[in-house]
Amino acid sequence: MCLGVPAQVVDVVNESRAQVSMSGVTRMIATDLLADAPLAPGDWVLVHVGFALSMIDDDEAQMTLQQIKQLGGNTYEDELESFKGSRI
């Protein structure tokens, strides 16, 4: 199963790349799909296959993480493992 998972921006590298953290795992992602939305450290984005799909607020990030974890099985752990191995 592939999900868009919330990740928090750690550093904005340039207009098309940012470093994000998801449960302590830090990765570089592409931000090209966010159009002209300015990112800053601390912002939350919804990440899928190495791309930020949209900006989300803290409440939505926490709710989404909780819902993913409630899906049961290894859904969240599988997504985290996939995130660990992803490269753009």
PDB file of N, CA, C and O in Angstrom, residues 4-58:
ATOM      1  N   GLY A   4       0.358   8.793   1.273  1.00  0.00           N
ATOM      2  CA  GLY A   4       1.002  10.071   1.509  1.00  0.00           C
ATOM      3  C   GLY A   4       1.142  10.204   3.015  1.00  0.00           C
ATOM      4  O   GLY A   4       0.157  10.089   3.742  1.00  0.00           O
ATOM      5  N   VAL A   5       2.357  10.399   3.489  1.00  0.00           N
ATOM      6  CA  VAL A   5       2.616  10.404   4.923  1.00  0.00           C
ATOM      7  C   VAL A   5       3.166  11.775   5.341  1.00  0.00           C
ATOM      8  O   VAL A   5       4.032  12.325   4.662  1.00  0.00           O
ATOM      9  N   PRO A   6       2.675  12.319   6.461  1.00  0.00           N
ATOM     10  CA  PRO A   6       3.174  13.608   6.936  1.00  0.00           C
ATOM     11  C   PRO A   6       4.650  13.544   7.338  1.00  0.00           C
ATOM     12  O   PRO A   6       5.094  12.582   7.963  1.00  0.00           O
ATOM     13  N   ALA A   7       5.378  14.564   6.944  1.00  0.00           N
ATOM     14  CA  ALA A   7       6.775  14.715   7.350  1.00  0.00           C
ATOM     15  C   ALA A   7       6.998  16.202   7.649  1.00  0.00           C
ATOM     16  O   ALA A   7       6.385  17.069   7.028  1.00  0.00           O
ATOM     17  N   GLN A   8       7.868  16.466   8.603  1.00  0.00           N
ATOM     18  CA  GLN A   8       8.126  17.844   9.001  1.00  0.00           C
ATOM     19  C   GLN A   8       9.403  18.358   8.336  1.00  0.00           C
ATOM     20  O   GLN A   8      10.430  17.660   8.319  1.00  0.00           O
ATOM     21  N   VAL A   9       9.333  19.566   7.801  1.00  0.00           N
ATOM     22  CA  VAL A   9      10.475  20.178   7.124  1.00  0.00           C
ATOM     23  C   VAL A   9      11.556  20.513   8.155  1.00  0.00           C
ATOM     24  O   VAL A   9      11.279  21.160   9.167  1.00  0.00           O
ATOM     25  N   VAL A  10      12.771  20.038   7.872  1.00  0.00           N
ATOM     26  CA  VAL A  10      13.924  20.319   8.719  1.00  0.00           C
ATOM     27  C   VAL A  10      14.735  21.467   8.121  1.00  0.00           C
ATOM     28  O   VAL A  10      15.197  22.348   8.840  1.00  0.00           O
ATOM     29  N   ASP A  11      14.883  21.444   6.790  1.00  0.00           N
ATOM     30  CA  ASP A  11      15.685  22.461   6.117  1.00  0.00           C
ATOM     31  C   ASP A  11      15.177  22.629   4.690  1.00  0.00           C
ATOM     32  O   ASP A  11      14.815  21.641   4.041  1.00  0.00           O
ATOM     33  N   VAL A  12      15.122  23.854   4.229  1.00  0.00           N
ATOM     34  CA  VAL A  12      14.775  24.134   2.834  1.00  0.00           C
ATOM     35  C   VAL A  12      16.093  24.357   2.106  1.00  0.00           C
ATOM     36  O   VAL A  12      16.812  25.320   2.381  1.00  0.00           O
ATOM     37  N   VAL A  13      16.413  23.446   1.197  1.00  0.00           N
ATOM     38  CA  VAL A  13      17.693  23.495   0.489  1.00  0.00           C
ATOM     39  C   VAL A  13      17.649  24.511  -0.642  1.00  0.00           C
ATOM     40  O   VAL A  13      18.548  25.333  -0.794  1.00  0.00           O
ATOM     41  N   ASN A  14      16.602  24.449  -1.442  1.00  0.00           N
ATOM     42  CA  ASN A  14      16.376  25.410  -2.517  1.00  0.00           C
ATOM     43  C   ASN A  14      14.901  25.343  -2.905  1.00  0.00           C
ATOM     44  O   ASN A  14      14.118  24.691  -2.216  1.00  0.00           O
ATOM     45  N   GLU A  15      14.509  25.981  -4.005  1.00  0.00           N
ATOM     46  CA  GLU A  15      13.082  26.029  -4.335  1.00  0.00           C
ATOM     47  C   GLU A  15      12.506  24.687  -4.765  1.00  0.00           C
ATOM     48  O   GLU A  15      11.298  24.540  -4.852  1.00  0.00           O
ATOM     49  N   SER A  16      13.363  23.683  -4.998  1.00  0.00           N
ATOM     50  CA  SER A  16      12.832  22.398  -5.424  1.00  0.00           C
ATOM     51  C   SER A  16      13.231  21.224  -4.530  1.00  0.00           C
ATOM     52  O   SER A  16      12.879  20.091  -4.817  1.00  0.00           O
ATOM     53  N   ARG A  17      13.928  21.505  -3.436  1.00  0.00           N
ATOM     54  CA  ARG A  17      14.359  20.438  -2.523  1.00  0.00           C
ATOM     55  C   ARG A  17      14.249  20.894  -1.074  1.00  0.00           C
ATOM     56  O   ARG A  17      14.522  22.043  -0.744  1.00  0.00           O
ATOM     57  N   ALA A  18      13.874  19.939  -0.223  1.00  0.00           N
ATOM     58  CA  ALA A  18      13.843  20.195   1.217  1.00  0.00           C
ATOM     59  C   ALA A  18      14.219  18.909   1.949  1.00  0.00           C
ATOM     60  O   ALA A  18      13.994  17.811   1.444  1.00  0.00           O
ATOM     61  N   GLN A  19      14.771  19.067   3.107  1.00  0.00           N
ATOM     62  CA  GLN A  19      15.060  17.926   3.971  1.00  0.00           C
ATOM     63  C   GLN A  19      13.920  17.840   4.976  1.00  0.00           C
ATOM     64  O   GLN A  19      13.550  18.842   5.593  1.00  0.00           O
ATOM     65  N   VAL A  20      13.353  16.629   5.125  1.00  0.00           N
ATOM     66  CA  VAL A  20      12.240  16.438   6.042  1.00  0.00           C
ATOM     67  C   VAL A  20      12.538  15.288   6.990  1.00  0.00           C
ATOM     68  O   VAL A  20      13.405  14.464   6.731  1.00  0.00           O
ATOM     69  N   SER A  21      11.779  15.245   8.072  1.00  0.00           N
ATOM     70  CA  SER A  21      11.917  14.186   9.056  1.00  0.00           C
ATOM     71  C   SER A  21      10.573  13.511   9.274  1.00  0.00           C
ATOM     72  O   SER A  21       9.550  14.177   9.412  1.00  0.00           O
ATOM     73  N   MET A  22      10.616  12.182   9.291  1.00  0.00           N
ATOM     74  CA  MET A  22       9.433  11.384   9.587  1.00  0.00           C
ATOM     75  C   MET A  22       9.840  10.352  10.639  1.00  0.00           C
ATOM     76  O   MET A  22      10.674   9.489  10.371  1.00  0.00           O
ATOM     77  N   SER A  23       9.318  10.519  11.842  1.00  0.00           N
ATOM     78  CA  SER A  23       9.640   9.600  12.952  1.00  0.00           C
ATOM     79  C   SER A  23      11.142   9.415  13.121  1.00  0.00           C
ATOM     80  O   SER A  23      11.631   8.311  13.302  1.00  0.00           O
ATOM     81  N   GLY A  24      11.898  10.511  13.009  1.00  0.00           N
ATOM     82  CA  GLY A  24      13.336  10.459  13.217  1.00  0.00           C
ATOM     83  C   GLY A  24      14.146  10.096  11.993  1.00  0.00           C
ATOM     84  O   GLY A  24      15.368  10.143  12.025  1.00  0.00           O
ATOM     85  N   VAL A  25      13.489   9.720  10.899  1.00  0.00           N
ATOM     86  CA  VAL A  25      14.183   9.406   9.653  1.00  0.00           C
ATOM     87  C   VAL A  25      14.200  10.671   8.799  1.00  0.00           C
ATOM     88  O   VAL A  25      13.157  11.247   8.519  1.00  0.00           O
ATOM     89  N   THR A  26      15.396  11.096   8.409  1.00  0.00           N
ATOM     90  CA  THR A  26      15.535  12.330   7.644  1.00  0.00           C
ATOM     91  C   THR A  26      15.878  12.000   6.202  1.00  0.00           C
ATOM     92  O   THR A  26      16.750  11.164   5.942  1.00  0.00           O
ATOM     93  N   ARG A  27      15.165  12.635   5.276  1.00  0.00           N
ATOM     94  CA  ARG A  27      15.367  12.415   3.844  1.00  0.00           C
ATOM     95  C   ARG A  27      15.218  13.720   3.077  1.00  0.00           C
ATOM     96  O   ARG A  27      14.485  14.614   3.498  1.00  0.00           O
ATOM     97  N   MET A  28      15.874  13.773   1.919  1.00  0.00           N
ATOM     98  CA  MET A  28      15.699  14.871   0.980  1.00  0.00           C
ATOM     99  C   MET A  28      14.495  14.523   0.112  1.00  0.00           C
ATOM    100  O   MET A  28      14.348  13.379  -0.325  1.00  0.00           O
ATOM    101  N   ILE A  29      13.624  15.503  -0.105  1.00  0.00           N
ATOM    102  CA  ILE A  29      12.455  15.298  -0.963  1.00  0.00           C
ATOM    103  C   ILE A  29      12.378  16.406  -2.005  1.00  0.00           C
ATOM    104  O   ILE A  29      12.985  17.454  -1.856  1.00  0.00           O
ATOM    105  N   ALA A  30      11.616  16.135  -3.043  1.00  0.00           N
ATOM    106  CA  ALA A  30      11.353  17.140  -4.070  1.00  0.00           C
ATOM    107  C   ALA A  30      10.127  17.951  -3.658  1.00  0.00           C
ATOM    108  O   ALA A  30       9.152  17.404  -3.157  1.00  0.00           O
ATOM    109  N   THR A  31      10.202  19.243  -3.874  1.00  0.00           N
ATOM    110  CA  THR A  31       9.088  20.128  -3.516  1.00  0.00           C
ATOM    111  C   THR A  31       8.486  20.803  -4.746  1.00  0.00           C
ATOM    112  O   THR A  31       7.694  21.721  -4.624  1.00  0.00           O
ATOM    113  N   ASP A  32       8.860  20.326  -5.936  1.00  0.00           N
ATOM    114  CA  ASP A  32       8.407  20.931  -7.188  1.00  0.00           C
ATOM    115  C   ASP A  32       6.884  20.987  -7.316  1.00  0.00           C
ATOM    116  O   ASP A  32       6.354  21.887  -7.967  1.00  0.00           O
ATOM    117  N   LEU A  33       6.181  20.044  -6.734  1.00  0.00           N
ATOM    118  CA  LEU A  33       4.722  19.977  -6.880  1.00  0.00           C
ATOM    119  C   LEU A  33       3.974  20.968  -5.998  1.00  0.00           C
ATOM    120  O   LEU A  33       2.753  21.074  -6.089  1.00  0.00           O
ATOM    121  N   LEU A  34       4.687  21.687  -5.154  1.00  0.00           N
ATOM    122  CA  LEU A  34       4.034  22.636  -4.251  1.00  0.00           C
ATOM    123  C   LEU A  34       3.813  23.996  -4.887  1.00  0.00           C
ATOM    124  O   LEU A  34       3.352  24.921  -4.219  1.00  0.00           O
ATOM    125  N   ALA A  35       4.120  24.125  -6.146  1.00  0.00           N
ATOM    126  CA  ALA A  35       3.960  25.386  -6.884  1.00  0.00           C
ATOM    127  C   ALA A  35       4.783  26.468  -6.201  1.00  0.00           C
ATOM    128  O   ALA A  35       5.973  26.295  -5.997  1.00  0.00           O
ATOM    129  N   ASP A  36       4.149  27.540  -5.805  1.00  0.00           N
ATOM    130  CA  ASP A  36       4.877  28.660  -5.213  1.00  0.00           C
ATOM    131  C   ASP A  36       4.696  28.761  -3.706  1.00  0.00           C
ATOM    132  O   ASP A  36       4.905  29.814  -3.120  1.00  0.00           O
ATOM    133  N   ALA A  37       4.296  27.667  -3.071  1.00  0.00           N
ATOM    134  CA  ALA A  37       4.090  27.690  -1.622  1.00  0.00           C
ATOM    135  C   ALA A  37       5.441  27.781  -0.915  1.00  0.00           C
ATOM    136  O   ALA A  37       6.284  26.904  -1.074  1.00  0.00           O
ATOM    137  N   PRO A  38       5.696  28.847  -0.165  1.00  0.00           N
ATOM    138  CA  PRO A  38       6.979  28.970   0.533  1.00  0.00           C
ATOM    139  C   PRO A  38       7.046  27.997   1.723  1.00  0.00           C
ATOM    140  O   PRO A  38       6.113  27.922   2.516  1.00  0.00           O
ATOM    141  N   LEU A  39       8.120  27.251   1.804  1.00  0.00           N
ATOM    142  CA  LEU A  39       8.325  26.321   2.910  1.00  0.00           C
ATOM    143  C   LEU A  39       9.318  26.904   3.900  1.00  0.00           C
ATOM    144  O   LEU A  39      10.219  27.648   3.519  1.00  0.00           O
ATOM    145  N   ALA A  40       9.167  26.499   5.151  1.00  0.00           N
ATOM    146  CA  ALA A  40      10.098  26.905   6.197  1.00  0.00           C
ATOM    147  C   ALA A  40      10.274  25.738   7.161  1.00  0.00           C
ATOM    148  O   ALA A  40       9.379  24.887   7.279  1.00  0.00           O
ATOM    149  N   PRO A  41      11.415  25.654   7.833  1.00  0.00           N
ATOM    150  CA  PRO A  41      11.585  24.609   8.839  1.00  0.00           C
ATOM    151  C   PRO A  41      10.423  24.639   9.833  1.00  0.00           C
ATOM    152  O   PRO A  41       9.960  25.696  10.247  1.00  0.00           O
ATOM    153  N   GLY A  42       9.939  23.447  10.152  1.00  0.00           N
ATOM    154  CA  GLY A  42       8.799  23.315  11.056  1.00  0.00           C
ATOM    155  C   GLY A  42       7.485  23.089  10.329  1.00  0.00           C
ATOM    156  O   GLY A  42       6.528  22.604  10.925  1.00  0.00           O
ATOM    157  N   ASP A  43       7.428  23.442   9.036  1.00  0.00           N
ATOM    158  CA  ASP A  43       6.213  23.186   8.253  1.00  0.00           C
ATOM    159  C   ASP A  43       6.021  21.684   8.069  1.00  0.00           C
ATOM    160  O   ASP A  43       6.983  20.911   8.114  1.00  0.00           O
ATOM    161  N   TRP A  44       4.783  21.290   7.832  1.00  0.00           N
ATOM    162  CA  TRP A  44       4.442  19.895   7.549  1.00  0.00           C
ATOM    163  C   TRP A  44       4.045  19.763   6.090  1.00  0.00           C
ATOM    164  O   TRP A  44       3.368  20.640   5.542  1.00  0.00           O
ATOM    165  N   VAL A  45       4.495  18.655   5.474  1.00  0.00           N
ATOM    166  CA  VAL A  45       4.107  18.344   4.100  1.00  0.00           C
ATOM    167  C   VAL A  45       3.650  16.893   4.039  1.00  0.00           C
ATOM    168  O   VAL A  45       4.045  16.057   4.852  1.00  0.00           O
ATOM    169  N   LEU A  46       2.809  16.612   3.075  1.00  0.00           N
ATOM    170  CA  LEU A  46       2.360  15.250   2.814  1.00  0.00           C
ATOM    171  C   LEU A  46       3.273  14.685   1.740  1.00  0.00           C
ATOM    172  O   LEU A  46       3.352  15.234   0.633  1.00  0.00           O
ATOM    173  N   VAL A  47       4.010  13.605   2.060  1.00  0.00           N
ATOM    174  CA  VAL A  47       5.042  13.068   1.170  1.00  0.00           C
ATOM    175  C   VAL A  47       4.608  11.722   0.609  1.00  0.00           C
ATOM    176  O   VAL A  47       4.122  10.850   1.338  1.00  0.00           O
ATOM    177  N   HIS A  48       4.812  11.568  -0.698  1.00  0.00           N
ATOM    178  CA  HIS A  48       4.564  10.287  -1.373  1.00  0.00           C
ATOM    179  C   HIS A  48       5.677  10.077  -2.384  1.00  0.00           C
ATOM    180  O   HIS A  48       5.959  10.971  -3.191  1.00  0.00           O
ATOM    181  N   VAL A  49       6.319   8.934  -2.328  1.00  0.00           N
ATOM    182  CA  VAL A  49       7.436   8.542  -3.195  1.00  0.00           C
ATOM    183  C   VAL A  49       8.453   9.661  -3.422  1.00  0.00           C
ATOM    184  O   VAL A  49       8.898   9.903  -4.535  1.00  0.00           O
ATOM    185  N   GLY A  50       8.838  10.336  -2.354  1.00  0.00           N
ATOM    186  CA  GLY A  50       9.881  11.339  -2.427  1.00  0.00           C
ATOM    187  C   GLY A  50       9.448  12.721  -2.871  1.00  0.00           C
ATOM    188  O   GLY A  50      10.284  13.601  -3.059  1.00  0.00           O
ATOM    189  N   PHE A  51       8.144  12.927  -3.041  1.00  0.00           N
ATOM    190  CA  PHE A  51       7.631  14.227  -3.458  1.00  0.00           C
ATOM    191  C   PHE A  51       6.673  14.783  -2.415  1.00  0.00           C
ATOM    192  O   PHE A  51       5.802  14.057  -1.921  1.00  0.00           O
ATOM    193  N   ALA A  52       6.808  16.056  -2.102  1.00  0.00           N
ATOM    194  CA  ALA A  52       5.829  16.734  -1.257  1.00  0.00           C
ATOM    195  C   ALA A  52       4.619  17.030  -2.127  1.00  0.00           C
ATOM    196  O   ALA A  52       4.726  17.710  -3.147  1.00  0.00           O
ATOM    197  N   LEU A  53       3.468  16.468  -1.757  1.00  0.00           N
ATOM    198  CA  LEU A  53       2.246  16.650  -2.539  1.00  0.00           C
ATOM    199  C   LEU A  53       1.501  17.916  -2.147  1.00  0.00           C
ATOM    200  O   LEU A  53       0.874  18.558  -2.980  1.00  0.00           O
ATOM    201  N   SER A  54       1.531  18.236  -0.840  1.00  0.00           N
ATOM    202  CA  SER A  54       0.833  19.422  -0.359  1.00  0.00           C
ATOM    203  C   SER A  54       1.363  19.795   1.014  1.00  0.00           C
ATOM    204  O   SER A  54       1.951  18.974   1.710  1.00  0.00           O
ATOM    205  N   MET A  55       1.137  21.050   1.373  1.00  0.00           N
ATOM    206  CA  MET A  55       1.437  21.495   2.726  1.00  0.00           C
ATOM    207  C   MET A  55       0.215  21.198   3.586  1.00  0.00           C
ATOM    208  O   MET A  55      -0.917  21.311   3.110  1.00  0.00           O
ATOM    209  N   ILE A  56       0.452  20.804   4.829  1.00  0.00           N
ATOM    210  CA  ILE A  56      -0.638  20.555   5.764  1.00  0.00           C
ATOM    211  C   ILE A  56      -0.286  21.223   7.089  1.00  0.00           C
ATOM    212  O   ILE A  56       0.888  21.497   7.361  1.00  0.00           O
ATOM    213  N   ASP A  57      -1.306  21.457   7.904  1.00  0.00           N
ATOM    214  CA  ASP A  57      -1.022  22.077   9.197  1.00  0.00           C
ATOM    215  C   ASP A  57      -0.728  20.998  10.239  1.00  0.00           C
ATOM    216  O   ASP A  57      -0.872  19.800   9.984  1.00  0.00           O
ATOM    217  N   ASP A  58      -0.300  21.434  11.411  1.00  0.00           N
ATOM    218  CA  ASP A  58       0.096  20.506  12.475  1.00  0.00           C
ATOM    219  C   ASP A  58      -1.051  19.584  12.876  1.00  0.00           C
ATOM    220  O   ASP A  58      -0.847  18.381  13.060  1.00  0.00           O
TER     221      ASP A  58
END
